[in-house]
Coordinates of C-alpha atoms and ligand atoms in Angstrom, one line a residue:
M652 CA 18.3 27.1 6.1
D653 CA 20.5 28.0 3.5
R654 CA 17.4 26.2 1.1
T655 CA 20.0 26.9 -2.3
A656 CA 21.8 24.5 -0.8
L657 CA 20.0 22.2 0.5
R658 CA 18.3 21.8 -3.6
E659 CA 22.0 21.1 -4.0
K660 CA 21.9 18.2 -1.5
Y661 CA 19.0 17.4 -2.4
R662 CA 19.4 16.7 -6.5
A663 CA 23.5 14.8 -5.7
E664 CA 21.8 12.6 -2.8
R665 CA 19.0 11.4 -5.8
D666 CA 22.3 11.5 -8.9
K667 CA 23.6 8.8 -7.1
R668 CA 21.0 6.7 -6.4
L669 CA 19.4 6.9 -10.9
R670 CA 20.5 4.3 -12.1
A671 CA 19.6 3.6 -16.5
D672 CA 18.0 -0.1 -15.8
G673 CA 14.9 1.2 -12.9
N674 CA 12.7 -0.7 -12.4
D675 CA 14.9 -3.4 -13.8
Q676 CA 17.0 -3.8 -11.3
Y677 CA 14.9 -5.7 -9.1
I678 CA 14.1 -10.1 -9.4
E679 CA 11.0 -11.6 -10.5
P680 CA 9.9 -14.4 -8.1
T681 CA 9.8 -17.1 -11.1
G682 CA 12.1 -19.8 -11.8
T683 CA 14.2 -20.7 -8.9
F684 CA 13.6 -18.0 -7.0
A685 CA 9.6 -18.9 -7.1
H686 CA 9.9 -20.8 -3.3
Y687 CA 10.0 -16.6 -2.3
L688 CA 6.2 -16.9 -3.6
D689 CA 5.5 -19.6 -0.9
D690 CA 2.5 -19.9 1.8
P691 CA 4.6 -20.4 5.0
Y692 CA 1.3 -19.9 7.1
V693 CA -1.1 -23.2 5.7
Q694 CA -0.5 -26.7 4.6
R695 CA -2.4 -26.5 0.8
T696 CA -5.4 -29.4 1.7
E697 CA -6.8 -30.9 -1.5
R698 CA -10.8 -29.9 -2.8
A699 CA -12.7 -30.6 -5.1
P700 CA -13.2 -28.0 -8.5
R701 CA -15.7 -25.5 -8.3
T702 CA -18.0 -25.4 -10.8
G703 CA -21.7 -23.8 -11.1
D704 CA -23.2 -19.9 -11.5
V705 CA -22.9 -17.2 -8.7
E706 CA -23.9 -13.6 -8.7
F707 CA -21.0 -12.3 -7.8
A708 CA -17.0 -13.2 -7.3
F709 CA -14.0 -11.1 -6.0
I710 CA -10.7 -11.7 -6.2
G711 CA -8.5 -10.5 -3.5
G712 CA -9.5 -11.8 0.5
G713 CA -8.6 -8.5 1.6
F714 CA -9.8 -5.3 3.0
A715 CA -10.8 -4.6 -0.3
G716 CA -12.7 -8.1 -0.9
L717 CA -14.0 -7.7 2.6
V718 CA -15.2 -4.2 2.4
V719 CA -17.1 -5.1 -0.5
G720 CA -18.6 -8.6 1.0
A721 CA -20.0 -6.6 3.6
A722 CA -22.0 -4.1 1.8
L723 CA -23.3 -6.4 -0.5
K724 CA -24.1 -8.4 2.1
R725 CA -25.9 -5.1 3.5
A726 CA -27.5 -4.4 0.6
G727 CA -29.7 -8.0 0.4
I728 CA -26.7 -9.5 -2.5
D729 CA -25.8 -13.2 -0.6
D730 CA -24.2 -14.8 -3.3
V731 CA -20.4 -13.1 -3.0
C732 CA -17.7 -15.7 -4.1
I733 CA -14.4 -14.1 -2.5
I734 CA -11.2 -15.5 -4.2
E735 CA -8.0 -15.2 -2.2
K736 CA -4.6 -17.0 -3.0
G737 CA -3.7 -16.8 1.0
G738 CA -4.9 -19.3 3.2
D739 CA -7.4 -17.2 4.7
F740 CA -8.4 -13.4 4.2
G741 CA -6.4 -10.5 5.0
G742 CA -4.0 -10.1 1.8
T743 CA -1.5 -7.6 3.1
W744 CA -1.8 -8.1 6.7
Y745 CA -2.3 -12.5 5.9
W746 CA 1.3 -11.9 4.3
N747 CA 2.9 -9.4 6.6
R748 CA 3.8 -11.2 9.9
Y749 CA 7.3 -10.3 10.0
P750 CA 8.5 -8.9 13.7
G751 CA 6.7 -5.7 14.8
A752 CA 4.7 -5.8 11.7
M753 CA 2.1 -2.7 12.3
C754 CA -0.1 -0.4 10.7
D755 CA 1.6 3.7 10.3
T756 CA -2.6 5.2 10.0
A757 CA -4.6 5.1 13.3
A758 CA -6.6 2.3 13.7
F759 CA -10.3 3.7 14.1
V760 CA -9.7 5.2 10.6
Y761 CA -7.1 2.6 9.5
M762 CA -9.8 -0.5 10.7
P763 CA -12.8 -0.9 8.2
L764 CA -16.1 -1.7 10.1
L765 CA -15.5 -1.0 13.4
E766 CA -18.8 -0.5 14.7
E767 CA -20.4 -2.6 11.9
T768 CA -18.3 -5.5 13.8
G769 CA -18.1 -4.2 17.8
H770 CA -14.6 -4.4 17.2
M771 CA -12.1 -0.8 20.2
P772 CA -8.9 -0.7 19.0
T773 CA -6.3 -1.7 22.0
E774 CA -3.8 0.8 20.3
K775 CA -3.8 3.5 18.7
Y776 CA -1.8 2.1 15.8
A777 CA -3.3 -1.8 15.3
K778 CA -0.7 -4.0 15.2
A779 CA -0.1 -6.6 12.4
P780 CA -1.7 -9.7 14.3
E781 CA -4.7 -7.1 15.4
I782 CA -5.6 -6.0 11.9
L783 CA -5.5 -9.7 10.5
E784 CA -7.6 -10.6 14.0
H785 CA -9.8 -7.9 12.3
C786 CA -9.8 -9.2 9.1
R787 CA -11.2 -12.4 10.1
R788 CA -14.1 -10.7 12.4
I789 CA -15.4 -9.1 9.1
G790 CA -15.2 -12.1 7.6
E791 CA -17.4 -13.8 10.1
H792 CA -19.8 -10.7 10.7
F793 CA -20.7 -10.8 7.8
D794 CA -20.3 -14.9 6.3
L795 CA -17.9 -14.1 3.6
Y796 CA -16.4 -17.8 4.7
G797 CA -19.1 -20.5 3.6
N798 CA -18.9 -19.3 -0.1
A799 CA -15.2 -19.2 -0.2
L800 CA -12.3 -20.2 -2.0
L801 CA -9.4 -20.1 -0.2
S802 CA -6.1 -20.7 -0.5
T803 CA -7.1 -20.1 -4.8
E804 CA -5.3 -18.1 -7.8
V805 CA -6.6 -17.1 -10.3
T806 CA -5.2 -18.3 -13.7
D807 CA -7.7 -16.7 -16.3
L808 CA -10.6 -14.2 -16.0
E809 CA -13.2 -14.6 -19.8
W810 CA -15.8 -12.7 -20.6
D811 CA -18.6 -15.0 -21.7
P812 CA -21.0 -13.1 -23.7
A813 CA -23.8 -15.3 -24.2
S814 CA -23.8 -16.1 -20.8
S815 CA -23.3 -12.4 -20.1
R816 CA -21.3 -13.9 -17.2
W817 CA -17.5 -14.3 -16.9
I818 CA -15.2 -17.5 -16.2
I819 CA -13.1 -17.4 -14.0
R820 CA -10.5 -20.3 -13.8
S821 CA -7.9 -20.6 -11.0
N822 CA -4.9 -23.1 -10.4
R823 CA -7.5 -25.5 -8.3
G824 CA -9.1 -26.8 -11.4
D825 CA -12.7 -24.1 -10.7
D826 CA -14.2 -23.2 -13.9
I827 CA -16.9 -20.3 -12.2
R828 CA -19.9 -18.6 -13.9
A829 CA -20.0 -15.2 -12.6
R830 CA -22.9 -12.2 -13.1
H831 CA -19.9 -9.4 -11.4
V832 CA -16.3 -9.8 -10.3
G833 CA -14.7 -7.8 -8.6
M834 CA -10.9 -7.2 -8.8
G835 CA -9.1 -5.9 -5.7
T836 CA -5.4 -7.5 -6.2
G837 CA -3.7 -4.5 -4.2
P838 CA -1.1 -2.3 -5.2
L839 CA 1.7 -4.3 -3.3
H840 CA 1.7 -7.9 -2.9
R841 CA 3.6 -9.6 -5.7
P842 CA 7.4 -10.1 -3.7
K843 CA 10.1 -8.2 -6.0
L844 CA 14.0 -9.6 -4.9
P845 CA 16.8 -6.5 -5.2
G846 CA 18.7 -7.9 -8.0
I847 CA 22.5 -8.3 -6.4
D848 CA 25.0 -10.2 -8.4
G849 CA 24.8 -13.8 -6.8
I850 CA 21.5 -14.0 -4.9
E851 CA 21.5 -17.5 -5.7
R852 CA 24.3 -18.7 -4.9
F853 CA 24.0 -18.5 -1.1
E854 CA 23.6 -21.7 1.4
G855 CA 22.3 -19.5 4.9
P856 CA 18.3 -19.8 5.2
A857 CA 17.3 -16.0 3.1
G858 CA 13.5 -15.2 2.3
H859 CA 11.5 -12.5 1.9
R860 CA 10.2 -10.8 4.9
S861 CA 6.4 -10.7 3.4
R862 CA 6.6 -14.5 4.3
W863 CA 8.7 -15.0 7.6
N864 CA 9.7 -18.1 8.8
Y865 CA 8.6 -18.2 12.0
D866 CA 10.4 -22.1 11.6
V867 CA 13.7 -21.0 11.2
T868 CA 14.2 -17.4 13.1
G869 CA 11.6 -19.1 16.7
G870 CA 9.1 -16.3 18.2
D871 CA 6.0 -15.7 16.6
P872 CA 4.3 -12.5 15.2
S873 CA 2.5 -11.5 18.0
G874 CA 6.5 -11.1 19.3
A875 CA 7.7 -14.3 21.3
P876 CA 11.5 -13.9 21.4
M877 CA 13.0 -15.0 18.1
T878 CA 15.3 -17.5 19.8
G879 CA 16.7 -19.2 16.7
L880 CA 18.7 -16.0 16.1
N881 CA 19.7 -15.3 19.7
D882 CA 23.6 -16.6 17.8
K883 CA 23.0 -16.2 14.4
R884 CA 24.5 -13.0 12.5
V885 CA 21.6 -12.0 10.9
G886 CA 21.9 -9.4 7.2
I887 CA 19.0 -7.5 5.9
I888 CA 18.7 -5.8 3.0
G889 CA 16.4 -2.9 2.3
T890 CA 15.4 0.1 4.9
G891 CA 11.6 1.2 3.6
A892 CA 8.8 0.8 5.9
T893 CA 8.9 -2.2 6.8
A894 CA 12.7 -3.0 7.7
V895 CA 12.1 0.5 10.2
Q896 CA 9.4 -1.9 11.8
C897 CA 11.5 -4.7 11.6
I898 CA 15.2 -4.1 11.8
P899 CA 14.4 -3.4 16.2
H900 CA 13.0 -6.6 16.6
L901 CA 16.1 -8.2 15.2
A902 CA 18.3 -6.1 16.9
E903 CA 16.5 -7.7 20.4
H904 CA 17.7 -11.1 19.0
A905 CA 20.2 -11.3 16.4
G906 CA 23.4 -12.1 18.0
E907 CA 24.8 -10.0 15.1
L908 CA 22.2 -7.4 12.7
F909 CA 24.2 -6.1 9.7
V910 CA 21.7 -3.7 7.9
F911 CA 22.4 -3.0 4.4
Q912 CA 21.2 0.6 4.0
R913 CA 21.2 2.6 0.2
T914 CA 18.4 4.9 0.9
P915 CA 17.6 5.8 4.6
S916 CA 13.4 5.9 5.3
S917 CA 12.7 9.7 7.1
I918 CA 11.0 8.7 10.8
D919 CA 9.3 10.6 12.2
V920 CA 7.6 10.2 15.6
R921 CA 5.0 7.2 16.4
N922 CA 3.3 8.2 19.8
N923 CA 1.6 5.0 20.4
H924 CA -0.9 4.1 23.0
P925 CA -3.4 2.2 24.6
I926 CA -6.8 2.8 24.4
D927 CA -9.0 3.6 27.4
P928 CA -11.7 1.9 26.9
G929 CA -13.7 4.7 29.1
W930 CA -12.9 6.4 26.7
F931 CA -13.7 4.9 23.5
A932 CA -17.7 3.8 25.9
T933 CA -17.8 7.5 24.8
L934 CA -17.8 7.7 21.5
E935 CA -21.2 8.9 19.4
P936 CA -23.2 6.2 17.0
G937 CA -21.8 7.3 13.5
W938 CA -18.1 8.5 15.1
Q939 CA -15.9 6.1 12.8
Q940 CA -17.7 7.7 9.4
Q941 CA -16.5 11.6 11.4
W942 CA -13.3 9.8 11.7
L943 CA -12.2 9.4 8.7
E944 CA -13.8 12.8 7.2
N945 CA -12.0 14.5 9.9
F946 CA -8.4 12.5 8.7
T947 CA -9.1 13.5 5.6
I948 CA -10.0 16.8 5.4
L949 CA -7.1 17.6 7.3
Q950 CA -4.5 15.8 5.6
T951 CA -5.3 16.6 2.6
G952 CA -5.0 20.3 3.0
G953 CA -8.2 20.7 4.4
W954 CA -9.5 22.5 7.4
A955 CA -11.2 20.9 10.7
E956 CA -12.3 22.6 13.9
E957 CA -10.2 20.1 15.4
D958 CA -7.6 17.0 14.6
L959 CA -9.4 13.9 16.0
V960 CA -6.4 11.8 14.0
Q961 CA -3.2 14.2 14.8
D962 CA -0.2 12.8 14.0
G963 CA 2.5 13.1 11.0
W964 CA 0.4 12.3 8.0
T965 CA -2.2 15.4 9.0
D966 CA 1.1 17.3 10.6
I967 CA 2.9 18.7 7.5
T968 CA -0.5 19.8 6.0
Q969 CA -2.0 21.8 9.0
R970 CA 1.8 23.3 8.4
I971 CA 0.6 24.1 5.4
F972 CA -2.9 25.3 5.4
K973 CA -1.4 27.9 8.7
K974 CA 0.8 29.4 6.7
F975 CA -1.4 30.1 3.7
T976 CA -3.9 30.7 6.1
E977 CA -1.4 33.1 7.8
M978 CA -1.7 34.8 4.6
D979 CA -3.7 38.0 3.2
S980 CA -6.2 37.0 1.4
G981 CA -4.7 38.8 -1.7
E982 CA -1.7 36.3 -1.6
R983 CA -3.4 33.5 -1.1
T984 CA -2.0 32.2 -4.9
V985 CA -0.7 28.2 -6.7
E986 CA 2.8 30.2 -6.4
S987 CA 2.3 31.4 -2.4
W988 CA 0.7 27.8 -1.5
M989 CA 3.4 25.8 -3.5
A990 CA 5.7 28.1 -1.8
A991 CA 4.5 27.4 1.7
F992 CA 4.7 23.7 1.1
H993 CA 7.8 23.6 0.3
E994 CA 8.8 25.3 3.8
S995 CA 6.7 22.8 5.5
D996 CA 8.5 20.6 4.3
D997 CA 12.2 22.2 4.5
E998 CA 10.9 22.5 8.6
K999 CA 9.5 19.0 9.3
M1000 CA 12.9 17.4 7.2
E1001 CA 15.2 19.8 9.3
E1002 CA 13.2 18.2 12.2
I1003 CA 13.8 14.4 10.7
R1004 CA 16.7 15.1 10.8
A1005 CA 18.0 16.7 14.0
R1006 CA 16.4 13.6 15.3
C1007 CA 19.0 11.1 13.8
D1008 CA 21.8 13.1 15.8
E1009 CA 20.1 13.9 19.4
V1010 CA 18.6 9.7 19.6
V1011 CA 21.6 7.7 17.6
N1012 CA 24.9 8.2 19.5
D1013 CA 27.3 7.5 17.4
P1014 CA 28.2 10.7 15.2
A1015 CA 28.7 8.2 11.9
T1016 CA 26.4 6.3 12.5
A1017 CA 23.5 9.1 12.6
E1018 CA 24.4 11.4 10.0
A1019 CA 24.4 8.0 7.1
L1020 CA 20.9 7.8 8.8
K1021 CA 19.1 11.3 7.9
P1022 CA 17.3 11.7 5.2
W1023 CA 18.2 13.1 2.0
Y1024 CA 15.1 14.1 -0.3
R1025 CA 11.4 16.1 0.2
Q1026 CA 9.1 14.0 3.0
L1027 CA 6.7 12.2 0.3
C1028 CA 9.5 11.3 -2.0
K1029 CA 9.4 7.8 -0.2
R1030 CA 6.7 6.7 2.1
P1031 CA 6.9 8.7 5.4
C1032 CA 7.9 6.0 8.0
F1033 CA 6.9 6.9 11.9
H1034 CA 8.8 4.8 14.1
D1035 CA 10.3 5.4 17.9
E1036 CA 11.8 2.4 18.8
Y1037 CA 14.0 2.0 15.3
L1038 CA 17.4 3.9 15.5
L1039 CA 17.1 3.7 19.3
A1040 CA 18.0 -0.1 18.1
Y1041 CA 21.7 1.9 15.9
N1042 CA 23.1 2.0 20.0
K1043 CA 22.9 -1.6 20.4
P1044 CA 26.3 -2.9 20.6
N1045 CA 25.0 -5.9 17.9
V1046 CA 23.6 -3.4 15.8
T1047 CA 25.8 -2.3 13.0
L1048 CA 24.7 -0.2 9.9
V1049 CA 26.2 -0.8 7.0
D1050 CA 25.4 2.1 4.3
T1051 CA 26.2 1.8 0.7
D1052 CA 25.7 5.8 -0.1
G1053 CA 23.0 5.2 -2.4
R1054 CA 24.9 2.2 -4.5
G1055 CA 23.5 -1.3 -2.4
V1056 CA 25.1 -4.4 -2.1
R1057 CA 27.7 -5.1 -4.8
E1058 CA 27.4 -9.4 -4.7
I1059 CA 26.5 -12.3 -3.0
D1060 CA 27.6 -15.2 -2.2
R1061 CA 27.6 -18.8 -0.4
S1062 CA 28.9 -17.4 3.2
G1063 CA 27.7 -13.2 2.8
A1064 CA 27.4 -10.1 1.0
W1065 CA 29.8 -7.8 0.1
V1066 CA 29.8 -4.3 0.1
G1067 CA 32.2 -1.8 -1.4
D1068 CA 35.8 -4.4 -0.7
R1069 CA 34.5 -5.3 2.2
H1070 CA 32.9 -8.9 2.9
Y1071 CA 29.6 -9.2 5.5
E1072 CA 30.0 -13.1 7.2
L1073 CA 25.8 -13.7 7.3
D1074 CA 24.5 -16.4 8.3
C1075 CA 21.1 -15.8 7.5
I1076 CA 19.3 -13.1 5.1
V1077 CA 16.4 -11.2 4.9
Y1078 CA 15.0 -9.3 1.8
A1079 CA 13.3 -6.2 2.8
S1080 CA 13.1 -4.3 -0.6
G1081 CA 9.5 -4.5 -1.8
F1082 CA 7.0 -5.3 -4.1
E1083 CA 6.6 -4.9 -8.0
V1084 CA 4.8 -1.4 -8.7
G1085 CA 5.8 -0.5 -12.7
T1086 CA 5.8 -3.4 -13.3
S1087 CA 1.8 -4.2 -15.5
Y1088 CA -1.5 -5.3 -14.3
A1089 CA -1.8 -8.1 -15.0
R1090 CA 2.0 -9.7 -13.9
R1091 CA 0.6 -8.4 -10.9
S1092 CA -2.6 -10.5 -11.3
G1093 CA -0.9 -13.0 -11.6
Y1094 CA -3.6 -13.3 -15.2
D1095 CA -5.4 -11.7 -17.6
T1096 CA -8.3 -10.2 -18.4
T1097 CA -10.2 -10.8 -21.8
G1098 CA -13.3 -8.7 -22.2
R1099 CA -15.7 -8.2 -24.9
N1100 CA -14.4 -9.3 -28.5
G1101 CA -11.3 -11.1 -27.4
V1102 CA -9.5 -7.7 -25.7
K1103 CA -7.0 -8.5 -22.7
L1104 CA -7.3 -5.9 -20.0
S1105 CA -3.8 -5.6 -19.9
Q1106 CA -3.5 -4.7 -24.4
R1107 CA -6.1 -1.2 -23.0
W1108 CA -4.0 -0.5 -20.0
D1109 CA -0.3 -0.3 -22.5
P1110 CA -0.6 2.3 -23.0
G1111 CA -0.9 3.0 -19.5
M1112 CA -4.5 2.7 -16.7
V1113 CA -8.2 3.7 -18.2
S1114 CA -11.3 4.3 -16.8
K1115 CA -13.7 5.8 -15.0
H1116 CA -14.1 5.8 -11.1
G1117 CA -11.0 3.8 -11.4
M1118 CA -13.3 0.9 -11.4
H1119 CA -14.6 0.3 -14.5
V1120 CA -13.5 -0.1 -18.0
H1121 CA -15.2 0.1 -21.4
G1122 CA -15.4 -2.6 -23.4
F1123 CA -15.1 -5.4 -19.8
P1124 CA -19.3 -4.7 -18.6
N1125 CA -19.2 -6.2 -14.3
L1126 CA -16.2 -5.7 -13.7
Y1127 CA -15.5 -3.6 -11.0
V1128 CA -11.8 -2.2 -10.3
V1129 CA -12.2 -1.5 -6.3
S1130 CA -8.3 0.8 -5.7
P1131 CA -8.1 4.1 -4.6
M1132 CA -6.8 4.7 -8.0
Q1133 CA -8.3 7.5 -10.5
A1134 CA -10.7 8.4 -7.9
A1135 CA -10.1 10.1 -4.3
N1136 CA -6.2 8.1 -4.7
L1137 CA -6.5 8.8 -1.1
I1138 CA -3.1 7.2 0.1
S1139 CA -2.5 7.9 3.7
N1140 CA -5.3 5.6 4.1
I1141 CA -5.9 3.1 2.1
P1142 CA -9.1 1.8 3.3
H1143 CA -10.6 4.6 3.6
N1144 CA -11.4 4.2 -0.3
L1145 CA -11.7 1.0 -0.6
V1146 CA -15.1 1.1 1.9
E1147 CA -16.3 3.8 -0.2
A1148 CA -16.1 2.0 -3.6
A1149 CA -17.3 -0.8 -1.9
N1150 CA -20.5 1.4 -1.0
T1151 CA -20.3 2.8 -4.4
L1152 CA -20.1 -1.1 -5.6
A1153 CA -23.4 -2.1 -3.9
A1154 CA -25.3 1.2 -4.9
I1155 CA -24.6 0.1 -8.8
L1156 CA -25.6 -4.0 -7.5
Q1157 CA -28.9 -3.2 -6.3
H1158 CA -29.9 -1.1 -9.5
A1159 CA -29.1 -3.4 -11.5
N1160 CA -30.9 -6.0 -9.7
D1161 CA -33.7 -3.4 -9.2
T1162 CA -34.0 -3.0 -13.2
G1163 CA -33.3 -6.6 -14.0
A1164 CA -30.7 -5.6 -16.0
V1165 CA -27.9 -8.0 -16.0
E1166 CA -24.6 -5.5 -18.1
V1167 CA -23.4 -2.7 -16.6
E1168 CA -21.0 -1.0 -18.1
V1169 CA -19.6 2.9 -18.7
T1170 CA -19.3 3.8 -22.2
Q1171 CA -16.4 5.6 -24.3
E1172 CA -17.4 8.7 -23.8
A1173 CA -17.9 8.8 -20.2
E1174 CA -15.0 7.0 -19.8
N1175 CA -12.8 9.8 -22.1
E1176 CA -14.6 12.4 -19.6
W1177 CA -13.2 11.0 -16.6
M1178 CA -9.5 10.4 -18.6
D1179 CA -10.1 14.0 -19.0
L1180 CA -11.2 15.2 -16.4
L1181 CA -7.9 14.0 -14.9
R1182 CA -5.1 15.1 -17.1
S1183 CA -6.8 18.7 -16.5
N1184 CA -4.7 17.4 -12.5
P1185 CA -1.4 18.9 -12.5
R1186 CA -0.5 17.4 -9.7
R1187 CA 1.0 13.8 -10.8
F1188 CA 1.1 10.9 -8.0
G1189 CA 5.2 10.7 -8.1
A1190 CA 5.8 12.8 -10.9
D1191 CA 8.8 14.3 -9.6
P1192 CA 12.3 13.9 -11.3
D1193 CA 13.4 15.5 -8.1
C1194 CA 12.8 12.9 -5.9
T1195 CA 15.4 11.0 -5.1
P1196 CA 14.5 7.0 -6.9
G1197 CA 12.0 4.5 -5.4
Y1198 CA 9.1 2.9 -6.0
Y1199 CA 6.5 6.1 -6.0
N1200 CA 8.6 8.0 -8.8
N1201 CA 9.1 4.8 -11.0
E1202 CA 12.3 5.0 -9.7
G1203 CA 13.0 8.1 -10.9
K1204 CA 12.3 7.4 -14.6
V1205 CA 9.7 10.0 -14.4
D1206 CA 10.1 10.3 -18.2
E1207 CA 8.5 6.3 -18.4
M1208 CA 5.8 6.9 -16.7
G1209 CA 3.9 7.8 -19.4
D1210 CA 1.4 10.1 -19.4
G1211 CA 0.8 8.6 -15.6
L1212 CA -2.8 8.6 -15.7
A1213 CA -2.9 6.0 -13.1
G1214 CA -1.5 7.5 -10.2
V1215 CA -4.0 10.8 -10.5
G1216 CA -6.8 11.4 -8.7
Y1217 CA -10.2 13.1 -8.6
P1218 CA -8.4 16.8 -9.6
D1219 CA -9.9 18.7 -6.6
G1220 CA -8.7 16.2 -3.9
A1221 CA -9.6 12.8 -2.2
W1222 CA -12.7 14.2 0.0
A1223 CA -13.7 16.1 -2.6
Y1224 CA -13.4 12.9 -4.0
F1225 CA -16.4 11.1 -1.6
Q1226 CA -18.5 14.3 -1.7
Y1227 CA -19.0 14.2 -5.4
I1228 CA -19.2 10.4 -5.9
K1229 CA -21.6 10.1 -2.9
G1230 CA -23.9 12.3 -4.8
W1231 CA -23.3 10.0 -7.8
R1232 CA -24.3 6.9 -6.4
E1233 CA -27.3 8.1 -4.4
S1234 CA -28.5 10.1 -7.7
G1235 CA -29.7 7.4 -9.0
D1236 CA -28.4 8.3 -12.7
F1237 CA -25.2 6.4 -12.1
D1238 CA -24.4 8.8 -15.2
G1239 CA -21.8 7.3 -17.3
L1240 CA -23.0 3.5 -17.1
E1241 CA -24.9 1.6 -19.3
F1242 CA -28.2 -1.0 -17.9
R1243 CA -28.4 -3.5 -20.2
Ligands
LIG464 P1 10.0 -0.2 0.3 O1 10.2 -0.1 -1.5 O2 9.6 0.8 1.1 O3 11.4 -0.6 0.3 C1 12.3 -1.6 -0.2 C2 14.2 -1.1 0.4 O4 14.5 -2.2 -0.5 C3 14.6 0.6 0.2 O5 15.3 0.8 1.1 C4 15.0 -0.2 -0.8 O6 16.6 0.7 -1.1 C5 15.8 -1.5 -1.1 N1 16.9 -2.2 -2.0 C6 16.2 -2.6 -3.0 N2 17.3 -3.3 -3.7 C7 18.0 -3.3 -3.0 C8 19.4 -3.4 -2.8 N3 20.4 -3.5 -3.7 N4 20.2 -3.1 -2.2 C9 20.2 -2.5 -0.7 N5 18.7 -2.2 -1.0 C10 18.1 -2.6 -1.4 O7 9.3 -2.0 0.4 P2 9.0 -2.1 2.1 O8 8.1 -3.2 1.6 O9 9.4 -2.0 3.2 O10 7.4 -1.8 1.6 C11 6.4 -1.5 0.6 C12 5.4 0.1 0.7 O11 4.4 -1.1 2.3 C13 5.5 0.5 1.7 O12 6.1 1.6 0.7 C14 4.4 1.0 2.5 O13 3.1 1.7 1.1 C15 3.6 -0.1 2.8 N6 3.8 -0.2 4.1 C16 2.6 0.5 4.9 C17 2.5 0.0 6.5 C18 0.4 0.5 6.6 O14 1.5 0.8 8.1 N7 0.3 1.1 6.4 C19 3.4 -0.3 6.9 C20 5.3 -0.9 6.1 C21 5.1 -0.5 4.9 P3 15.9 2.7 -1.7 O15 14.8 3.2 -1.0 O16 17.0 2.7 -1.9 O17 15.6 2.1 -3.5

């Protein structure tokens, strides 16, 4: 492998895709595009506004809200009200019902509370309907439905110092006063549309793939044939992680399928298989925590006797680890670790590119599907049928060589000088990431002295543990950011945060405290610790643009600290935070 030539090729491919407009290239689904956010899964029913007090309110009914709700119930805190804009619990799994939706992280570590709810995943990688069902199972098991407000969007959150409570207002006229509020609104939930000229002119059905309308396509999320597409020319714009899962199904059912590609994804092997109930029955109590720890250790470059999950997430770090351990101890430096990383990544990406040639019959199509960047520049994908779809006679890859679709008109899409007639279009163009927290959440949060969270975070996110922000008492942000930052398995971050939050609230109750707030000093100390981490998630200027690196505008990522985790890594953070909450000191927090 000529590494110098490879680096040049990577840079040349990146340069084709760099755009001056960065995040601004995308269209926000407001105004004439607002209907792209409509919930196609429930009929809105009217209800009376809720008023009165609640002990704990959580904004967001995805995994964050569910695992926090479960942890609080287990801690004896019963008065929990989850507020969710979707018509049911599930978060990302509520919205994403597109054909082929599944989870890329093994179900045994991805699906939380399996032991507590007694569920055995049916496959190593669970499909979306099973995960959505599991969300409902958690809701039922921990009795979270009774007090929940579904199909409800928070519009305003304001701290009332006189009563030491948060006032929550919603689009349903609710006016609730909560002692404590958690926020788990997720980083990837506000769809964005590609900024293509004329997008509003298309006359056929068009939708964002996170709001799949089976009334148009036929079929259902469990894979029933999409008979509505049999005689249709379908276009899909985007080839990211979700398109990769969706395309084989569209290829199966559409009369013709045109895949408009700007940047190819890296497609590693999937190797899914059913779970053997006999084997599952042999797992000892406490197995899930053991699997979680094992996956986190191996995925973040640590060592364990056994790789329990064994998949593409742990593969690359294990390669680096092997190379590193084969060195003499004197050779093991930060530089040699980085060299082992680059070597392992180059090997991996060569394998991924070779797979395109092995699987795809047409050499030009195979060539166009090859990703020319490092594996973690974009979300890695794992799929066994995606590349095969391009061998079907009804499927055309329209490779735009990094430029994207030029224009959309009433009857189709233009790429360069060629027009593609289409009956319907699927936008698989992702979600807002680089926009402000308030814009993505749909409400702002007003803390002590009228200070807004959007103001506080305008220069960049600040917190202690990613959870506490000075000036915002009794408010708890639940996400992976500024904590473990374990991207490969988001629920592991959330489960740890839930345990921490339950311990904090129990302590507040035990001591009769009505306010819990991080001190400015403790917040500063945490931010200094994060600053000492040389690794900035997504801050690699050599990467091809995408939401990981602010669409290539790395110099506009501010201090980049929103995406920075504990300097010693995810596993060290989980050990640290366990010790912090179990010590009973809650160092850095004031209980008043
Ligand atoms: P992505 O941001 O990954 O992909 C968006 C796609 O749209 C890219 O291919 C992008 O191209 C393309 N695009 C945008 N604008 C244009 C344009 N003008 N012309 C042509 N193409 C365009 O979004 P997804 O919704 O696919 O995935 C979002 C995230 O969801 C993933 O990254 C992952 O984190 C998560 N996910 C998780 C799963 C799980 O298993 N847990 C499964 C699936 C998704 P370009 O690359 O050039 O920008």
